Short mmCIF file of C-alpha atoms in Angstrom, two decimals:
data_model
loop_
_atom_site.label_atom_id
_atom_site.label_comp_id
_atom_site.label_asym_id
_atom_site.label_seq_id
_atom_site.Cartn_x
_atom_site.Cartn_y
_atom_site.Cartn_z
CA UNK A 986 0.00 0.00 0.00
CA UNK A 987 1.39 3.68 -0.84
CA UNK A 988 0.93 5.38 2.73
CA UNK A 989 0.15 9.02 2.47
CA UNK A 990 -2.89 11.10 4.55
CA UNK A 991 -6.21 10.83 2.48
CA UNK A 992 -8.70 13.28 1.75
CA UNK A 993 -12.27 12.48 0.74
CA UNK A 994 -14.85 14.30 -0.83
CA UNK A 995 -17.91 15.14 1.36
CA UNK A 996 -20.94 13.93 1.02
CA UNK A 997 -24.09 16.74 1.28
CA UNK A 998 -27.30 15.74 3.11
CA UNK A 999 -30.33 18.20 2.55
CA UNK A 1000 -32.13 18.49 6.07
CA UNK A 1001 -35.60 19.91 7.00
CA UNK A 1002 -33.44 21.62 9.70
CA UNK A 1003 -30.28 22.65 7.73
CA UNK A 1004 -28.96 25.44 6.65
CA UNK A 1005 -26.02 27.69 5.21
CA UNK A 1006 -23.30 27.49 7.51
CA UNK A 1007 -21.44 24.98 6.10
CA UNK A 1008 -20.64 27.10 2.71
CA UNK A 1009 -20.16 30.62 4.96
CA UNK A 1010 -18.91 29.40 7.87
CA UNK A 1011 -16.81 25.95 6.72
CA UNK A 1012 -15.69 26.99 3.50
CA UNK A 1013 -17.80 24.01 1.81
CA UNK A 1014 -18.08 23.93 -2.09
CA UNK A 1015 -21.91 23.55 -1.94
CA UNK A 1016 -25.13 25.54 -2.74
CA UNK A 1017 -28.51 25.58 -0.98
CA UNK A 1018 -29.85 26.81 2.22
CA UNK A 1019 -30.86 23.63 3.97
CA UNK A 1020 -27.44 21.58 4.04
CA UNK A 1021 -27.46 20.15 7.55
CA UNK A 1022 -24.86 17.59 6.98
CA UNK A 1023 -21.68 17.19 5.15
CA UNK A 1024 -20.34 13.23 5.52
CA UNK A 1025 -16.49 13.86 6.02
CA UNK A 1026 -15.60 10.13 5.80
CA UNK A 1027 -18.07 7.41 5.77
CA UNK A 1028 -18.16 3.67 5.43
CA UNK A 1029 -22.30 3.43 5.75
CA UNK A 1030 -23.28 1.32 2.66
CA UNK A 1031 -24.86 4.06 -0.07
CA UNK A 1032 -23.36 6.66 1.25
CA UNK A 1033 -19.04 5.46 0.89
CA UNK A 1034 -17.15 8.07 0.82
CA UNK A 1035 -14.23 8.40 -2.13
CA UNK A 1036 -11.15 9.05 -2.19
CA UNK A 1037 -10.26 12.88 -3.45
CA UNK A 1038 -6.47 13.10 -3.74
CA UNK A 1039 -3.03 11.01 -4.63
CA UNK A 1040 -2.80 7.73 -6.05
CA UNK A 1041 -5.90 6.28 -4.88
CA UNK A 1042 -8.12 8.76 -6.11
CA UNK A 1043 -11.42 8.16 -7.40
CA UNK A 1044 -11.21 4.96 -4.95
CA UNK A 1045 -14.10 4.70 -2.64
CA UNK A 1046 -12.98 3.60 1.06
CA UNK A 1047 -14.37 -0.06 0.52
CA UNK A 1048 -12.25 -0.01 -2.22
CA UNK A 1049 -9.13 0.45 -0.68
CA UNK A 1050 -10.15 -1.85 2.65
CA UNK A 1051 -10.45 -4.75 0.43
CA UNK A 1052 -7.03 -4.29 -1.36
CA UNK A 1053 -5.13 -3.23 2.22
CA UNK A 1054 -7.53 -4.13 4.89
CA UNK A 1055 -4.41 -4.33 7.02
CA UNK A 1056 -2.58 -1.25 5.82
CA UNK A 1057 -5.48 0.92 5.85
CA UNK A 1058 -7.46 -0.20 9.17
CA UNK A 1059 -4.74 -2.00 11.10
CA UNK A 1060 -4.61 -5.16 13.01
CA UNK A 1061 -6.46 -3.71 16.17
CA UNK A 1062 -9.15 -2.65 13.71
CA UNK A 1063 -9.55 -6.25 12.14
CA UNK A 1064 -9.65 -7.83 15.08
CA UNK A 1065 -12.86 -5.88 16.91
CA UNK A 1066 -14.59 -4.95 13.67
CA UNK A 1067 -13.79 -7.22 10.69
CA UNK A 1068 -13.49 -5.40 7.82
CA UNK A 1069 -16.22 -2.48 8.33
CA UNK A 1070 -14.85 0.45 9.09
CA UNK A 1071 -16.38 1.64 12.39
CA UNK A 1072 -16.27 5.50 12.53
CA UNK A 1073 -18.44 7.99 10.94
CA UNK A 1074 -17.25 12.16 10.80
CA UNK A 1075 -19.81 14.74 9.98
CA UNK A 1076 -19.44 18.74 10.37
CA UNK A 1077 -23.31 20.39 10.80
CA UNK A 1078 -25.24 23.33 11.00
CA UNK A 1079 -28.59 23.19 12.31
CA UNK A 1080 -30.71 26.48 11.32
CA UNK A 1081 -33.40 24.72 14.02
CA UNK A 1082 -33.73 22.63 15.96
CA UNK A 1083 -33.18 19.05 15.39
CA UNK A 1084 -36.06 16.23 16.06
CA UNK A 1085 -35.48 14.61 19.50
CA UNK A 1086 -33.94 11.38 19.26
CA UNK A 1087 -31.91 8.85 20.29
CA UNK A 1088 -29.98 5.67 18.93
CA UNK A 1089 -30.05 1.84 20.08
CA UNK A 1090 -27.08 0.19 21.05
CA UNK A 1091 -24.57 -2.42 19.28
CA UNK A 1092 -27.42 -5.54 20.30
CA UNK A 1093 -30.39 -3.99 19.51
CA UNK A 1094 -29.18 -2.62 16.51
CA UNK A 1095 -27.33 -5.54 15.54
CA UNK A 1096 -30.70 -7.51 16.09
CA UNK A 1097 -33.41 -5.05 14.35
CA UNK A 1098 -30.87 -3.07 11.67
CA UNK A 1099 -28.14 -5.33 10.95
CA UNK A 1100 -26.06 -2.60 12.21
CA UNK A 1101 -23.77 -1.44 14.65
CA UNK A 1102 -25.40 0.80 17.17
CA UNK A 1103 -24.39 4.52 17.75
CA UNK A 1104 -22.82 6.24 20.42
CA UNK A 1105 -21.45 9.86 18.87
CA UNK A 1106 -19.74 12.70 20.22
CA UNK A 1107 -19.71 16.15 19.56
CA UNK A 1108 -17.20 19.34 19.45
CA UNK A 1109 -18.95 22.99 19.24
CA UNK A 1110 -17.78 25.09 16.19
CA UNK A 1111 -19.65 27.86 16.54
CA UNK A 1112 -22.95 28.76 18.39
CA UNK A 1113 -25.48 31.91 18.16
CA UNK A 1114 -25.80 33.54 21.69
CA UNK A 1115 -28.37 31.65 22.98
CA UNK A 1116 -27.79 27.93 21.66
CA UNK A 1117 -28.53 25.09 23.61
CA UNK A 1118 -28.53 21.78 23.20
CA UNK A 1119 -31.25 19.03 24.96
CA UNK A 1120 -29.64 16.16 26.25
CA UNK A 1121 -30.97 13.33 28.61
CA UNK A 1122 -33.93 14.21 31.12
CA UNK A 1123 -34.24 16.99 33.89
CA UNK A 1124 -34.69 13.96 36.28
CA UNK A 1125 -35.23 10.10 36.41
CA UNK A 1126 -38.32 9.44 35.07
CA UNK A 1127 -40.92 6.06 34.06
CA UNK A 1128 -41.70 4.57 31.13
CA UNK A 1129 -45.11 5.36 32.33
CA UNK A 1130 -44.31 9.17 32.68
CA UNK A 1131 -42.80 9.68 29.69
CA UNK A 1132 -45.40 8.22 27.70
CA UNK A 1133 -48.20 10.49 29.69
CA UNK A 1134 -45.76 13.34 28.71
CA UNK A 1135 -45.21 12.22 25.04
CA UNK A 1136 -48.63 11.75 24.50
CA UNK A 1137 -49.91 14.72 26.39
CA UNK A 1138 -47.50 17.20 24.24
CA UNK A 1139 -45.44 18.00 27.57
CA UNK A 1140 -42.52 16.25 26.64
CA UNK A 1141 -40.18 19.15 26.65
CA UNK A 1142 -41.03 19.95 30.03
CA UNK A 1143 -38.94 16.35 31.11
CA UNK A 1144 -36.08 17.17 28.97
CA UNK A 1145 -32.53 19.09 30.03
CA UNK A 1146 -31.48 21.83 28.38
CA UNK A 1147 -27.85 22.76 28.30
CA UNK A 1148 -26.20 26.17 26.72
CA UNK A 1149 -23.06 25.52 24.60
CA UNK A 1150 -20.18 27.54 22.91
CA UNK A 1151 -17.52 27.23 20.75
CA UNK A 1152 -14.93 24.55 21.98
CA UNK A 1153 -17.70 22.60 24.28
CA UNK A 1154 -17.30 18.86 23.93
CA UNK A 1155 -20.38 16.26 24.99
CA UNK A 1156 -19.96 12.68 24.54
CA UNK A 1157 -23.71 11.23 23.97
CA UNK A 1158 -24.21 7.56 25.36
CA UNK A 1159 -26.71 5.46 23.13
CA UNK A 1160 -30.04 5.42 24.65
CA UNK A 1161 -29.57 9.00 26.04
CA UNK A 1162 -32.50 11.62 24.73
CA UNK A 1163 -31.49 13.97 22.76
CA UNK A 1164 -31.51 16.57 20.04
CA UNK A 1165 -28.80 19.85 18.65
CA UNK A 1166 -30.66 23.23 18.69
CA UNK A 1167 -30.22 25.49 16.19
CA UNK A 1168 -27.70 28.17 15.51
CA UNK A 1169 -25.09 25.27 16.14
CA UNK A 1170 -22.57 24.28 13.75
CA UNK A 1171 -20.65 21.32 15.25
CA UNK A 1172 -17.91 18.15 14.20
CA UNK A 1173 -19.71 14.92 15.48
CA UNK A 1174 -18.04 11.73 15.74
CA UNK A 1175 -19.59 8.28 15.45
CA UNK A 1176 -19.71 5.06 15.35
CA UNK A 1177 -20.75 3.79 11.46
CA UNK A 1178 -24.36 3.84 12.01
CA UNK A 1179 -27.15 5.97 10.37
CA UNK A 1180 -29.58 4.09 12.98
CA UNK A 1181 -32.12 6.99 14.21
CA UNK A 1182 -35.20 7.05 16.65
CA UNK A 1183 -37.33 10.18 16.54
CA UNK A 1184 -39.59 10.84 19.35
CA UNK A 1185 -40.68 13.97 18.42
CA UNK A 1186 -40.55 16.76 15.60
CA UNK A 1187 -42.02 20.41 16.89
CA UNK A 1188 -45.11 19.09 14.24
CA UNK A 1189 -43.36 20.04 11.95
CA UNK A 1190 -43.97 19.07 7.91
CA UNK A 1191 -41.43 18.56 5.26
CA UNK A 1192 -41.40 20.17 1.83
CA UNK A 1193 -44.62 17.81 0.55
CA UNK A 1194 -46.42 19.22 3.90
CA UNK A 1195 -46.76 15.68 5.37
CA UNK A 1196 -45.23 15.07 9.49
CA UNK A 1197 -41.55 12.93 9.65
CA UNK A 1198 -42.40 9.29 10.93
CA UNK A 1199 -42.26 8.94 14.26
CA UNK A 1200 -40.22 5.81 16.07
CA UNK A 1201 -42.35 5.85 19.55
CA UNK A 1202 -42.32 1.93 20.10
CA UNK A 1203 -39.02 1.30 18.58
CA UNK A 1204 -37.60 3.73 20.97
CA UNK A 1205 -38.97 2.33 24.10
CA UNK A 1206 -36.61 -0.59 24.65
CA UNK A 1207 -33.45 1.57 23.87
CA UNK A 1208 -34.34 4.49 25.83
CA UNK A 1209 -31.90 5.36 29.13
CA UNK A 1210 -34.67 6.53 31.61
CA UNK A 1211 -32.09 7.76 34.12
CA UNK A 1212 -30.99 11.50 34.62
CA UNK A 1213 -27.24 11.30 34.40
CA UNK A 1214 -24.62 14.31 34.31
CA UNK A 1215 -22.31 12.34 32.43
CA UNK A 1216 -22.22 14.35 28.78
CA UNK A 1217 -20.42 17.52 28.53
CA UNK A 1218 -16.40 16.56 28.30
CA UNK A 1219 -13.93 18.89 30.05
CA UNK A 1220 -10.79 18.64 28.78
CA UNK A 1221 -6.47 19.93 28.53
CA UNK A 1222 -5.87 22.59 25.98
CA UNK A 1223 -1.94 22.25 26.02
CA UNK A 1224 0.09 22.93 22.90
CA UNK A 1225 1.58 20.51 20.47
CA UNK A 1226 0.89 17.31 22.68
CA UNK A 1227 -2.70 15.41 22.58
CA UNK A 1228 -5.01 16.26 25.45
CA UNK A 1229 -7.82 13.18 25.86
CA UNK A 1230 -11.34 13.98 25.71
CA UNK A 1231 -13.17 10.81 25.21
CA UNK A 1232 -12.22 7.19 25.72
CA UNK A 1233 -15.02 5.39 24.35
CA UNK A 1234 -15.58 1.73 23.43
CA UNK A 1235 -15.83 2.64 20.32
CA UNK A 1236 -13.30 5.69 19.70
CA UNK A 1237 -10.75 7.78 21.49
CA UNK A 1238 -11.20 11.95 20.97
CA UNK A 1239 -8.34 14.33 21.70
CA UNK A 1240 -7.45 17.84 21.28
CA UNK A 1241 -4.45 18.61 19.45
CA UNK A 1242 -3.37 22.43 19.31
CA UNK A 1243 -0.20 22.55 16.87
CA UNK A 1244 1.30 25.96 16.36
CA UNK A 1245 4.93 24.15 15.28
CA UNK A 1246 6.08 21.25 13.66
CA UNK A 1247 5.07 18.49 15.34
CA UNK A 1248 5.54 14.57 14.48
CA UNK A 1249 3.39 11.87 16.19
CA UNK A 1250 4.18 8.45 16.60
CA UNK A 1251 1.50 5.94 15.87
CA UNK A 1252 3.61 2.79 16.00
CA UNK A 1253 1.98 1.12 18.93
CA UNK A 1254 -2.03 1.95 17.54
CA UNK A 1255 -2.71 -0.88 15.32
CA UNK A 1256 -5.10 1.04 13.47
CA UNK A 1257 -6.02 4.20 11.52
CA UNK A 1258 -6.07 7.97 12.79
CA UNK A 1259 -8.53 10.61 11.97
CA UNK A 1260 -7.28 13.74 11.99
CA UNK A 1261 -10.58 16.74 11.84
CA UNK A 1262 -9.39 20.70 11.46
CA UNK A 1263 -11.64 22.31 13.99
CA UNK A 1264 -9.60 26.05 13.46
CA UNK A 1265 -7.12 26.93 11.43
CA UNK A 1266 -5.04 25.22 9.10
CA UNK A 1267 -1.62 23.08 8.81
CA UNK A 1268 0.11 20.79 6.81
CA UNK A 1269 0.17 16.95 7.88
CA UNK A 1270 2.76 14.80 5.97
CA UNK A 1271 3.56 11.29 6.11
CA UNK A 1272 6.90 9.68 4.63
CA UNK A 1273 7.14 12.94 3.49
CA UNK A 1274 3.65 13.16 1.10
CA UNK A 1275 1.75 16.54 2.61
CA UNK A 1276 -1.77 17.50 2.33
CA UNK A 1277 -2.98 20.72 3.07
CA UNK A 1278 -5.77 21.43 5.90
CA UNK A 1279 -8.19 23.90 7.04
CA UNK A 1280 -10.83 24.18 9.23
CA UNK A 1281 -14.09 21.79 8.22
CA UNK A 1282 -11.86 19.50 6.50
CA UNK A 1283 -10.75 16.00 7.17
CA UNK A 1284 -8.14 13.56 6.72
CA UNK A 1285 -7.25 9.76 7.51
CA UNK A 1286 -3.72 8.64 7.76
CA UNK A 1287 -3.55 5.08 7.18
CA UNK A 1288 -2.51 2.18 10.18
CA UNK A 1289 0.66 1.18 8.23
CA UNK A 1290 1.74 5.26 9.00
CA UNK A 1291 4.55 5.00 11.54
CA UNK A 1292 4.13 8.65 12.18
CA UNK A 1293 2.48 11.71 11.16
CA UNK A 1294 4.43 15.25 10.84
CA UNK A 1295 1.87 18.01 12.11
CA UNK A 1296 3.38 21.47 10.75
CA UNK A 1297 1.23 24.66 11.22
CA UNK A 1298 1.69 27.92 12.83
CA UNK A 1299 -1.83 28.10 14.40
CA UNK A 1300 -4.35 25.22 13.95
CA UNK A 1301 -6.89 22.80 16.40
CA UNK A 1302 -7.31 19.30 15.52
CA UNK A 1303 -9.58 16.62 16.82
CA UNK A 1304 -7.40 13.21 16.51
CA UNK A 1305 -9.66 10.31 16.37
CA UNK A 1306 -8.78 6.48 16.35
CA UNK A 1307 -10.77 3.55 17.32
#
């Protein structure tokens, strides 16, 4: 396998709730008001994303994990997941509010979707004085309650509210209610599942006037009932070393502020690393082929990299690996 940091094109999701701030605020080559998502790199079958730059170029990323499974995911990777690759990246701007949701977990997915389950994180971009996001409920509630409340439109009055800005991080447990308010533009980081239940949708209609479907019953047996503080991630800012924000199951989140050149080992991983430009820009290089970065853009160095050089005079990364 040539080993050299890969860039992928993104993949643009129209969303009842989207809107421009991924062309004014990321820099993304797309028109239309109601972007919510762009797919940075994805594995989820009709949505792979493809290679944009070097050798393996027009490639899509199944493409390359069937010819290097090994050099691309690593040995860790094969070992847990087989050859699916298990993390999803997605930058988004939500002009409103989202629906409120939440995702099943690896078993229940596994058993009603054929799919792994989802457990995501987030990292706030940018947010509009104001912003909040609803995560989890105000207190420990019953099945029984929260149906009275669903049914009885006084479901929001159960649900926590929590104000963000720019540089918050929230790691989201599957099971755990909740739902990104708008005027947010965030990175979220996933496990490769587009598994969704919605709860609830303001009433609102889509472009043909007719309500989103509704998951109520499919929802029931994944929902976490409990009122736990456990979300919002606190976290290190020191310079040109990693500071851990999330140690997951399923992937491990740092913050990585670079203002020189910097080279990271990534011997002793066993698998891929993710590197997301949350501000600013830099140049990351391996065995000394360099792609250029910016804010809102995303690149994957493959397992068989022994080390990554990091060269920028001002940028924040998000370094992701499973």
């Amino acid at each position: 396998m040539e080993v050299y940091p890969l860039k992928f094109h993104p993949i643009f999701k129209q969303r009842l709730w989207g809107g421009n701030k991924l062309r004014t605020f990321l820099g993304k080559d797309v028109s239309g008001e109601d972007i919510g998502e762009s797919w940075e790199l994805s594995g989820v079958a009709g949505d792979v994303s493809v290679i944009a730059n070097g050798p393996y170029a027009g490639k899509s990323l199944w493409e390359l994990i069937e010819t290097f499974p090994e050099g691309l995911l690593g040995t860790g990777v094969l070992e847990r997941f087989g050859t699916e690759f298990p993390i999803l990246i997605k930058f988004l701007h939500a002009r409103e509010d989202l629906s409120i949701q939440l995702h099943p977990g690896d078993d229940l997915a596994r058993r009603r979707h054929n799919s792994f389950g989802k457990t995501e994180m987030w990292y706030i971009l940018d947010a509009e004085p104001g912003s909040e996001l609803i995560i989890g409920f105000n207190r420990d509630v019953s099945r029984e309650e929260y149906l009275q409340a669903l049914e009885g439109g006084k479901l929001l009055d159960l649900l926590h509210y929590e104000p963000v800005r720019e540089g918050d991080a929230f790691f989201i447990n599957n099971g755990k209610i909740h739902a990104i308010g708008g005027g947010i533009v965030l990175a979220e980081i996933q496990q490769s599942s587009d598994v969704t239940y919605r709860i609830y949708d303001f009433d609102r209609r889509d472009a043909n006037g007719n309500l989103r479907e509704l998951h109520t019953e499919l929802a029931l047996e994944a929902m976490d009932f409990q009122q736990k503080d456990d979300f919002r991630r606190s976290y290190g800012r020191k310079r040109n070393q990693p500071n851990p924000m999330v140690d997951s199951a399923y992937f491990k989140t740092a913050y990585l502020e670079v203002d020189k050149n910097l080279e990271r080992d990534l011997r002793g991983r066993k698998a891929f690393t993710i590197f997301l430009c949350v501000g600013g820009q830099a140049v990351i290089a391996v065995d000394g082929q360099a792609v250029q970065v910016r804010m809102g853009e995303t690149v994957l160095v493959p397992a068989a990299a022994g080390s990554v050089q990091i060269n920028s005079g001002g940028c924040r990364l998000l370094e992701v690996s499973p």
